[in-house]
Coordinates of N, CA, C and O and ligand atoms in Angstrom, one line a residue:
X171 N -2.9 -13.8 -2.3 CA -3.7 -15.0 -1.8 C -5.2 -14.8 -2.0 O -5.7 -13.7 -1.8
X172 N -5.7 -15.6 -2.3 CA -7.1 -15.9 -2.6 C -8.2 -16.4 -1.6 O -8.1 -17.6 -1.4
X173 N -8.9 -16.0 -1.0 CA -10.4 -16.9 -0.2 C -11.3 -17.2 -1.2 O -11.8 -16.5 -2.1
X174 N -11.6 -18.7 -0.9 CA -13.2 -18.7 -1.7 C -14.5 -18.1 -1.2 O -14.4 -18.0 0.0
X175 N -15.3 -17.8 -1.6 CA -16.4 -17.7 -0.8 C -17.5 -18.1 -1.5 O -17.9 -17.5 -2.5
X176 N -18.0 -19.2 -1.0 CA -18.9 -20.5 -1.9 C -20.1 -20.1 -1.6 O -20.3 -19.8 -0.4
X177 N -20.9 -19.9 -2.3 CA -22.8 -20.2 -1.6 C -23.4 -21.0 -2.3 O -23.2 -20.8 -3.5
X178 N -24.3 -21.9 -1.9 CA -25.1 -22.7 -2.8 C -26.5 -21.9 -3.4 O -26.6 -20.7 -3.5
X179 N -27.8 -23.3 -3.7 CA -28.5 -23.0 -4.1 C -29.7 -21.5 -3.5 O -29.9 -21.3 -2.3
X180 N -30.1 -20.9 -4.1 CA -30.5 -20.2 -3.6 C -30.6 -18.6 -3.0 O -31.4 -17.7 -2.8
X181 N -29.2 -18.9 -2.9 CA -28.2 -17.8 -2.1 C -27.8 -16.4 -3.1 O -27.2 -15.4 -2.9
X182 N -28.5 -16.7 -4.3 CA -28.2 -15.5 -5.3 C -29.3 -14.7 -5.4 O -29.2 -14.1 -6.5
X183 N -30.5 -14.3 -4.7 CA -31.7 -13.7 -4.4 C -31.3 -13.1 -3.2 O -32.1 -12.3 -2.8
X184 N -30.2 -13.2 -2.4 CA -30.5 -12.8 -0.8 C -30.9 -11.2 -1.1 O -30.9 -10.7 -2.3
X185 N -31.2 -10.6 -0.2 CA -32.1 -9.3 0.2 C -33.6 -9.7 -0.3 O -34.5 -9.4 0.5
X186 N -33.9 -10.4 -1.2 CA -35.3 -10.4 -1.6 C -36.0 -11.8 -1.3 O -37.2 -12.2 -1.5
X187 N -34.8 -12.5 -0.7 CA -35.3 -14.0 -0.2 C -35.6 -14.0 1.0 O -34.7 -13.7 1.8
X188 N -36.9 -14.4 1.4 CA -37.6 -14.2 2.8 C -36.7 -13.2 3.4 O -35.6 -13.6 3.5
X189 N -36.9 -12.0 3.8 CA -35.8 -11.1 4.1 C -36.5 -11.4 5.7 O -35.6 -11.2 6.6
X190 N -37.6 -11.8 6.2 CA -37.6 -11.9 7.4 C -36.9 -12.8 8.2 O -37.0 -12.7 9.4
X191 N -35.9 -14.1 7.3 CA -35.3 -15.2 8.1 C -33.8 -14.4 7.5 O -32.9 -14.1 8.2
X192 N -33.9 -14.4 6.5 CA -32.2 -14.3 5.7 C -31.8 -12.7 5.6 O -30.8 -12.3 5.0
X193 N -32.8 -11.9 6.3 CA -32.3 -10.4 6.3 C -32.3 -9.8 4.7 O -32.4 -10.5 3.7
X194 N -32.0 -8.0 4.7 CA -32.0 -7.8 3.7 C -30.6 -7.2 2.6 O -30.3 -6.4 1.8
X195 N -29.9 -8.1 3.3 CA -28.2 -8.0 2.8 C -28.2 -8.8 1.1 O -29.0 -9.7 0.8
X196 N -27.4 -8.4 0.4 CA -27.1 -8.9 -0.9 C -26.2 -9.8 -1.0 O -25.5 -9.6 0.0
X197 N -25.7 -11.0 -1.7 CA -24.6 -11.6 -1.9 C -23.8 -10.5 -2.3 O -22.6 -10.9 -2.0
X198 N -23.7 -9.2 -2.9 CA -22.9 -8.2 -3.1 C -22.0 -7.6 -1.8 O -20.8 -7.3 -1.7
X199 N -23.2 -7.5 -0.8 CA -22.5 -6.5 0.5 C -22.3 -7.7 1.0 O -21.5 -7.5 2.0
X200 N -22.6 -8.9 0.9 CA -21.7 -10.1 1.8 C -20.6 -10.2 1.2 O -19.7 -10.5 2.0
X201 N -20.2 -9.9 -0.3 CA -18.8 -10.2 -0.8 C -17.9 -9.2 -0.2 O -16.9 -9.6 0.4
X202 N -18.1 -8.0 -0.3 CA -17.8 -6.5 -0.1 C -17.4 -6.2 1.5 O -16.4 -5.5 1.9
X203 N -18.3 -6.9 2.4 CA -17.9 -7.4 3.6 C -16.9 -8.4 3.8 O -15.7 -8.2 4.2
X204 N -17.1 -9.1 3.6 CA -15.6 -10.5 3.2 C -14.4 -9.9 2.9 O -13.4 -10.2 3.6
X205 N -14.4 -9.2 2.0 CA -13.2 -8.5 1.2 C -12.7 -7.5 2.3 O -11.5 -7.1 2.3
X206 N -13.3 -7.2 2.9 CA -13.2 -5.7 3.6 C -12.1 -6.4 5.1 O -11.1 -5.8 5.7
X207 N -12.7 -7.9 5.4 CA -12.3 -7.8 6.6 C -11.0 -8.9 5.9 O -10.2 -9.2 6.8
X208 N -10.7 -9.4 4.8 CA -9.5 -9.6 5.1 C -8.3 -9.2 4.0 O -7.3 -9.9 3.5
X209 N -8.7 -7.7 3.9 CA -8.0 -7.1 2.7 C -6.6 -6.8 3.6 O -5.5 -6.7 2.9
X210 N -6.6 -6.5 5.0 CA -5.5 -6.2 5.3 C -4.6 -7.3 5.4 O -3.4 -7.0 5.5
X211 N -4.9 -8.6 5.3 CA -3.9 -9.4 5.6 C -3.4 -9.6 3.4 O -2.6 -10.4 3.1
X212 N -4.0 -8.9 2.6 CA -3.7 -8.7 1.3 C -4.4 -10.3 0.9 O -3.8 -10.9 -0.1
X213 N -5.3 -10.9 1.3 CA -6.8 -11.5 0.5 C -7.4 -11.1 -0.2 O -8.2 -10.2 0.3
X214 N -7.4 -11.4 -1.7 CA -8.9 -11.2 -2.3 C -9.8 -12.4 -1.8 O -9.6 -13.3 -1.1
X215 N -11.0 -12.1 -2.6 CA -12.1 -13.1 -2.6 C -12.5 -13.1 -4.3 O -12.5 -12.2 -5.2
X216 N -12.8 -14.9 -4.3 CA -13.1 -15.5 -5.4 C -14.2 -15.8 -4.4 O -14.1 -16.2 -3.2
X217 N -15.7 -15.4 -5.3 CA -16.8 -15.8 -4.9 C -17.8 -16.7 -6.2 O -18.1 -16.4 -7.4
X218 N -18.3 -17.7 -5.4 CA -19.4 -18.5 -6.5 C -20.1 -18.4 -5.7 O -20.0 -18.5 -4.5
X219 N -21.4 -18.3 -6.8 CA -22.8 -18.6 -5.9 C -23.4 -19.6 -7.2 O -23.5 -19.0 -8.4
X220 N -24.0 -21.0 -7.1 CA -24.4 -21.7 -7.7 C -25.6 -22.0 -7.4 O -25.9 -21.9 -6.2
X221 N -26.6 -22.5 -8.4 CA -27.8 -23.3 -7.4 C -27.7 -24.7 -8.0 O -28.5 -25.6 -7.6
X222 N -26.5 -24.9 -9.0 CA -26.6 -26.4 -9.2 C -25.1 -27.2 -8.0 O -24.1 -26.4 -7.8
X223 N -25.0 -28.3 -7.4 CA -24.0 -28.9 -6.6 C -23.0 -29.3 -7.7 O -21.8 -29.3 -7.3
X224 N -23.3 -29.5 -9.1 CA -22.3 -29.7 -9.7 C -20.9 -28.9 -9.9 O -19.7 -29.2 -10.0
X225 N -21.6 -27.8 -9.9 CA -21.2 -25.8 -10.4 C -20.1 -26.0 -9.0 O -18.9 -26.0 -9.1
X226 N -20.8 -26.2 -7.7 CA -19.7 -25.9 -6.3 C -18.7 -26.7 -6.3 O -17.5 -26.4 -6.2
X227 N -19.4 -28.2 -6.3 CA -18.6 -29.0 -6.6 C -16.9 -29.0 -7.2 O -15.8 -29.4 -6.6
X228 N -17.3 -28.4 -8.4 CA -16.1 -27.8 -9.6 C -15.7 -27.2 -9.2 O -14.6 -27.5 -8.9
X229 N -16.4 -25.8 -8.6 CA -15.4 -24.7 -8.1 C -14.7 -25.2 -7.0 O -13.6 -24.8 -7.1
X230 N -14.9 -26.1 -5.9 CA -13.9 -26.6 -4.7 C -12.3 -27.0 -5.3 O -11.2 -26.7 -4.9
X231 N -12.9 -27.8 -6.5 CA -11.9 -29.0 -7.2 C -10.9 -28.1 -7.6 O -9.7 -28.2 -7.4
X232 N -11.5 -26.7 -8.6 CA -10.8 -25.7 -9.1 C -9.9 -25.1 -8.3 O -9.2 -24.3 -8.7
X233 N -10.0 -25.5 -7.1 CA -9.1 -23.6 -6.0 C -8.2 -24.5 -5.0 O -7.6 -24.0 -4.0
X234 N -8.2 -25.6 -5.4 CA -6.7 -26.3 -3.9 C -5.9 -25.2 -3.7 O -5.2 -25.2 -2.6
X235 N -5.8 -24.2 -4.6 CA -4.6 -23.0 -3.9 C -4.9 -21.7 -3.5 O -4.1 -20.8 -3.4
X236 N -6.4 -21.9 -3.1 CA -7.1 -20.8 -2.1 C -6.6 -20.9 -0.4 O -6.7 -22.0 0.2
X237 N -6.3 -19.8 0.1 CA -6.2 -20.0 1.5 C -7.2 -20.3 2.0 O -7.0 -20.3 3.2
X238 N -8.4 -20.6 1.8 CA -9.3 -21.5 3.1 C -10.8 -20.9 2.4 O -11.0 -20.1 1.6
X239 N -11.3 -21.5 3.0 CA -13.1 -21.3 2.0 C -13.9 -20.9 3.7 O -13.6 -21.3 4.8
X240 N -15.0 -20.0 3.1 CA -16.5 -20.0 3.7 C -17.8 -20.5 2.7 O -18.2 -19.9 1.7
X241 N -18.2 -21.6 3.4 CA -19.0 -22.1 2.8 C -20.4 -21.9 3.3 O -20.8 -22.2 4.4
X242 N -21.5 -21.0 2.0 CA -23.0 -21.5 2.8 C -23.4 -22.6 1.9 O -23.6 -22.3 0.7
X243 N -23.5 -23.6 2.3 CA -24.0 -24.4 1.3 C -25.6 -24.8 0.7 O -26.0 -25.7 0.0
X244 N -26.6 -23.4 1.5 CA -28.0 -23.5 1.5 C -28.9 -25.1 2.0 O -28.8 -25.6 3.1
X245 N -29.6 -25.7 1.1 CA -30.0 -26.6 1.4 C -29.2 -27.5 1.0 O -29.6 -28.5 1.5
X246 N -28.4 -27.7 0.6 CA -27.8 -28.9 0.2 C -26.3 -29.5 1.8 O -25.5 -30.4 2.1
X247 N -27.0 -28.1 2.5 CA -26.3 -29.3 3.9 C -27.2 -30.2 4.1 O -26.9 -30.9 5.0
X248 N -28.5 -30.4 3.6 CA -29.4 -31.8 4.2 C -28.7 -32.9 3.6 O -28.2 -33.9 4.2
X249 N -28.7 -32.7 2.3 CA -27.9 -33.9 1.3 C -26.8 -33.6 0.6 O -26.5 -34.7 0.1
X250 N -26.2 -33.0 0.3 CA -25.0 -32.5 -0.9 C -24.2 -33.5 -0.8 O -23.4 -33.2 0.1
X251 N -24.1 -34.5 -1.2 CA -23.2 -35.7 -0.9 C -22.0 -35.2 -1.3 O -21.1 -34.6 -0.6
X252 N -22.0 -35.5 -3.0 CA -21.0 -34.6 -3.5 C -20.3 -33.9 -3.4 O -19.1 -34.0 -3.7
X253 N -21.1 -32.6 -2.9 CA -20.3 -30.9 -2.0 C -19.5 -31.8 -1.4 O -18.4 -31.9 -1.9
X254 N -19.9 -32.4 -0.3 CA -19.3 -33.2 1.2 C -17.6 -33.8 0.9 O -16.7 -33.5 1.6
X255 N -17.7 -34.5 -0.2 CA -16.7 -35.3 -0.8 C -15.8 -34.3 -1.4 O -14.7 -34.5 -1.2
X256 N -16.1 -33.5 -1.9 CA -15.6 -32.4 -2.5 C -14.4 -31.9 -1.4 O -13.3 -32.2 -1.3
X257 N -15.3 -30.9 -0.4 CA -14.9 -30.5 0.6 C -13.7 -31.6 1.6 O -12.8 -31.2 2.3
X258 N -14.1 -32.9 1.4 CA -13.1 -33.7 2.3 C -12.2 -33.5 1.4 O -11.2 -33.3 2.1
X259 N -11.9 -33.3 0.4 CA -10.2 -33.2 -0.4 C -9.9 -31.7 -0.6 O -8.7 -31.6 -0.9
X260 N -10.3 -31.0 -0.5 CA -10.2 -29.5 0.0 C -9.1 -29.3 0.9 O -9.4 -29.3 2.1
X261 N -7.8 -29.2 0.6 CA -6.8 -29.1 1.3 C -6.8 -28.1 2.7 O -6.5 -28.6 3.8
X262 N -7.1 -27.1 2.5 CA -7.3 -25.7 3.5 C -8.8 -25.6 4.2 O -9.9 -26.1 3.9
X263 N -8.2 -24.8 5.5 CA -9.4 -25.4 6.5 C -10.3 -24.3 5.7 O -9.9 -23.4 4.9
X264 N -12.0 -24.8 6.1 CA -12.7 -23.7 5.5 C -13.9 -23.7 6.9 O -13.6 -24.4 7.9
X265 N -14.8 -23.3 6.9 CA -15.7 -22.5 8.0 C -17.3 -22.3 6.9 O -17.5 -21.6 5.9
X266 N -18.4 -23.2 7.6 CA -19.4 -23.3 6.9 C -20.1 -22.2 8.0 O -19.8 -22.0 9.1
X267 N -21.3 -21.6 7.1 CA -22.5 -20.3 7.5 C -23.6 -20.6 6.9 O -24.1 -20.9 5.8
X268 N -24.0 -20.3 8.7 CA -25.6 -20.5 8.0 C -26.8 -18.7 8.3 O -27.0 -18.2 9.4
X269 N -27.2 -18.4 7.4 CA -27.6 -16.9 7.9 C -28.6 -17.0 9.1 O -28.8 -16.2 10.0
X270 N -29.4 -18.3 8.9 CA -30.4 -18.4 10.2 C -29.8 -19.4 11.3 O -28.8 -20.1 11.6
X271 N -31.0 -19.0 11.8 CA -30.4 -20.5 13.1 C -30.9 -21.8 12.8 O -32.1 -21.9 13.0
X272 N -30.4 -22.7 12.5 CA -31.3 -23.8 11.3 C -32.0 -24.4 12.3 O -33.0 -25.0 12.1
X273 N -31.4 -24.3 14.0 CA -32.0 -25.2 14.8 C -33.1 -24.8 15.2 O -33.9 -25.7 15.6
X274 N -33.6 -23.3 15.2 CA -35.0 -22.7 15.3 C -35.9 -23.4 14.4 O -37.0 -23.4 14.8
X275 N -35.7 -23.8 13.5 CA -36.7 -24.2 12.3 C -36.9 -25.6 12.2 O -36.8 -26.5 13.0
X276 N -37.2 -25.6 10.8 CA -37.7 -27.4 10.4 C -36.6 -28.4 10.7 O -35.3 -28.3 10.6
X277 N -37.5 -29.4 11.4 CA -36.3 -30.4 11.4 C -35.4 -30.8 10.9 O -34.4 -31.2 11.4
X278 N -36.0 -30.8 9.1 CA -35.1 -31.3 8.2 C -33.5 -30.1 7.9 O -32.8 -30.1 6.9
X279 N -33.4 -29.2 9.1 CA -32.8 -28.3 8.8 C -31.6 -28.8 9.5 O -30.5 -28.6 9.0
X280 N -32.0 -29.5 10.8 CA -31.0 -29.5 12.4 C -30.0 -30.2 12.1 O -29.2 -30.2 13.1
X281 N -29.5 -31.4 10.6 CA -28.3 -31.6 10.3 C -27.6 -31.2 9.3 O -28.2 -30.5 8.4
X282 N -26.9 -31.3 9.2 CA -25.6 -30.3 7.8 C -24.7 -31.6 7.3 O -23.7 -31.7 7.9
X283 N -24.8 -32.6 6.4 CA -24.0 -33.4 6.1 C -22.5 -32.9 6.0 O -21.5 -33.7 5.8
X284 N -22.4 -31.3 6.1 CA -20.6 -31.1 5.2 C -20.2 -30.5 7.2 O -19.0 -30.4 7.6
X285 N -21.5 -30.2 8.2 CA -20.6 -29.8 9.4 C -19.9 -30.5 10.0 O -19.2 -30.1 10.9
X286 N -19.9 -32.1 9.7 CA -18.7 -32.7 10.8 C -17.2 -32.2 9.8 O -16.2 -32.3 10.5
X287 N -17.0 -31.8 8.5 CA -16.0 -31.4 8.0 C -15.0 -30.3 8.4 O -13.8 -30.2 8.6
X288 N -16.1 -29.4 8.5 CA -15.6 -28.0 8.7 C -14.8 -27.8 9.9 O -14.7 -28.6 10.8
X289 N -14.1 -26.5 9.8 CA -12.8 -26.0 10.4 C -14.2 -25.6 11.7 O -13.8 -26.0 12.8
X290 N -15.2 -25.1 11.8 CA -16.0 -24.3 12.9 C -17.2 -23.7 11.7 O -17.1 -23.5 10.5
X291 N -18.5 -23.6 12.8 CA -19.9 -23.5 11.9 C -19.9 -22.2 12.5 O -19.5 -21.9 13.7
X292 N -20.4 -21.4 11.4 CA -21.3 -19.9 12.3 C -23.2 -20.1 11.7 O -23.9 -20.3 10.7
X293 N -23.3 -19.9 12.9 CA -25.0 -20.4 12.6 C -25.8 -19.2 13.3 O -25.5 -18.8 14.4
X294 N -27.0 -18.5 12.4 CA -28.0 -17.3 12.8 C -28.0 -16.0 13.4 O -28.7 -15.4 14.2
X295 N -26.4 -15.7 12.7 CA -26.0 -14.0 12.6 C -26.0 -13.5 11.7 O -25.5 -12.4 11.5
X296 N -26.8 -14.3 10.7 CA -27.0 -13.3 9.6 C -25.8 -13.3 8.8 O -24.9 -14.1 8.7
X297 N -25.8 -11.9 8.1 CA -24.9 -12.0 7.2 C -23.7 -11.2 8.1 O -22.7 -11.0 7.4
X298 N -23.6 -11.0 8.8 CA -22.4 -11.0 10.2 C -21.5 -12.3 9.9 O -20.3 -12.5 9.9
X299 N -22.4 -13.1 9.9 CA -22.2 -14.7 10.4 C -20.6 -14.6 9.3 O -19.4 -15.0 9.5
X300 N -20.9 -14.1 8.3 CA -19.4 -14.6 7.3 C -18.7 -13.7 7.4 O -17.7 -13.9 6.7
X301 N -18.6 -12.5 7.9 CA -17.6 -11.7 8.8 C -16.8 -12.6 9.9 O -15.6 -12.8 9.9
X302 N -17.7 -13.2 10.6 CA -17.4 -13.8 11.7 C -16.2 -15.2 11.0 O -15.1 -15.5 11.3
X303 N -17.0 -15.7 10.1 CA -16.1 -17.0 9.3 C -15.0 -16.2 8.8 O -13.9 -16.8 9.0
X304 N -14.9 -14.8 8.1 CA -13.8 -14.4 7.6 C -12.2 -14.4 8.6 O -11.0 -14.5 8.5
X305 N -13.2 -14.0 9.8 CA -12.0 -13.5 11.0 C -12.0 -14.8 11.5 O -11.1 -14.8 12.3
X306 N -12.6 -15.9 11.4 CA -11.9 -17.3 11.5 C -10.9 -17.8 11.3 O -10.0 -18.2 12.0
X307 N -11.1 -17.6 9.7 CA -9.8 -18.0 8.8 C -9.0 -17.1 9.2 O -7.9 -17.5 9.5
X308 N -9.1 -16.0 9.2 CA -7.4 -14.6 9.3 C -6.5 -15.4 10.5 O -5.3 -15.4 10.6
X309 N -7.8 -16.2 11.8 CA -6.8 -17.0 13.1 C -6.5 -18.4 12.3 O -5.4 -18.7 12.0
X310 N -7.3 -19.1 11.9 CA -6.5 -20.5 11.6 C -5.4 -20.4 10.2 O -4.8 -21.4 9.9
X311 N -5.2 -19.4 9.5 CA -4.3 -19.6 8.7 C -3.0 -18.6 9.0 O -3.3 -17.3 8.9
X312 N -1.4 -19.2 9.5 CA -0.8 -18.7 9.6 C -0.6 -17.3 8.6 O -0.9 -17.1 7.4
X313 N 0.3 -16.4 9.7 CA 0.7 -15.2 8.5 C 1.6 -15.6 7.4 O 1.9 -14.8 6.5
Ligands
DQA899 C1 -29.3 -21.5 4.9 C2 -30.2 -22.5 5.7 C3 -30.6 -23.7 4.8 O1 -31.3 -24.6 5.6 C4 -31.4 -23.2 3.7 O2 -31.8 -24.2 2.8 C5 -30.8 -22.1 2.9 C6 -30.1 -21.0 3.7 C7 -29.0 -20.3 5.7 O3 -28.0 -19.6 5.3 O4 -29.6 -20.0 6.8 O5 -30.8 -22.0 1.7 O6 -28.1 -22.1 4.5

């Protein structure tokens, strides 16, 4: 069985992207973490990191036969319409992450068009936070 693990725009710089809000973890040691916590239930991880919506978009459409997605969708929770739509036909529950706390910040941060979707949000644990979404999914998808 397969997990996705989606990141949007942006998200492919982490360690060197404001490391003061987004910490200095890699999309590498976030995949590596992912994998780690749900290798015992015998999950891999399929991971994309896009900065175009079209790119995630596809990959959602592509994986109906992944057991359940973590989604960061970067900025494109302000508007990602598409992502959004995407994600409503996404068969399996999935679990959106945000590395900061969006609510600390700009306003334009404090909604997420795809969080009324989601299975449960992890918001401003950093790169924990998709540890935390991994062991989400290991409880909402039966053995
Ligand atoms: C983010 C928060 C978003 O508002 C921002 O646009 C990002 C990263 C986070 O993980 O904290 O790109 O999704």
């Amino acid at each position: 069985s397969r997990l996705l693990l989606l990141n949007g725009p942006n998200l492919g710089i982490l360690g060197r992207r404001e490391p003061e809000i987004y910490g200095t973890d890699t999309l590498a040691d976030i995949e590596k973490a992912v994998a780690e916590e749900v290798a015992d239930r015998g999950w891999t991880v399929s991971s994309v990191q896009d900065d175009s919506e079209g790119t995630l978009v596809r990959a959602v459409n592509d994986h109906p036969d992944t057991v359940g997605a973590i989604v960061n969708p970067g900025a494109l929770m302000i508007a990602g319409w598409s992502l959004r739509d995407a994600l409503a036909a996404y068969p399996r529950p999935w679990i959106e992450v945000h590395l900061s706390n969006v609510w600390a910040r700009e306003s334009f941060r404090h909604e997420s068009v795809i969080a009324p979707l989601a299975g449960g949000v992890v918001v401003g644990l950093g790169a924990y936070g998709y540890r935390l979404a991994a062991k989400a999914l290991l409880h909402l998808v039966p053995e």
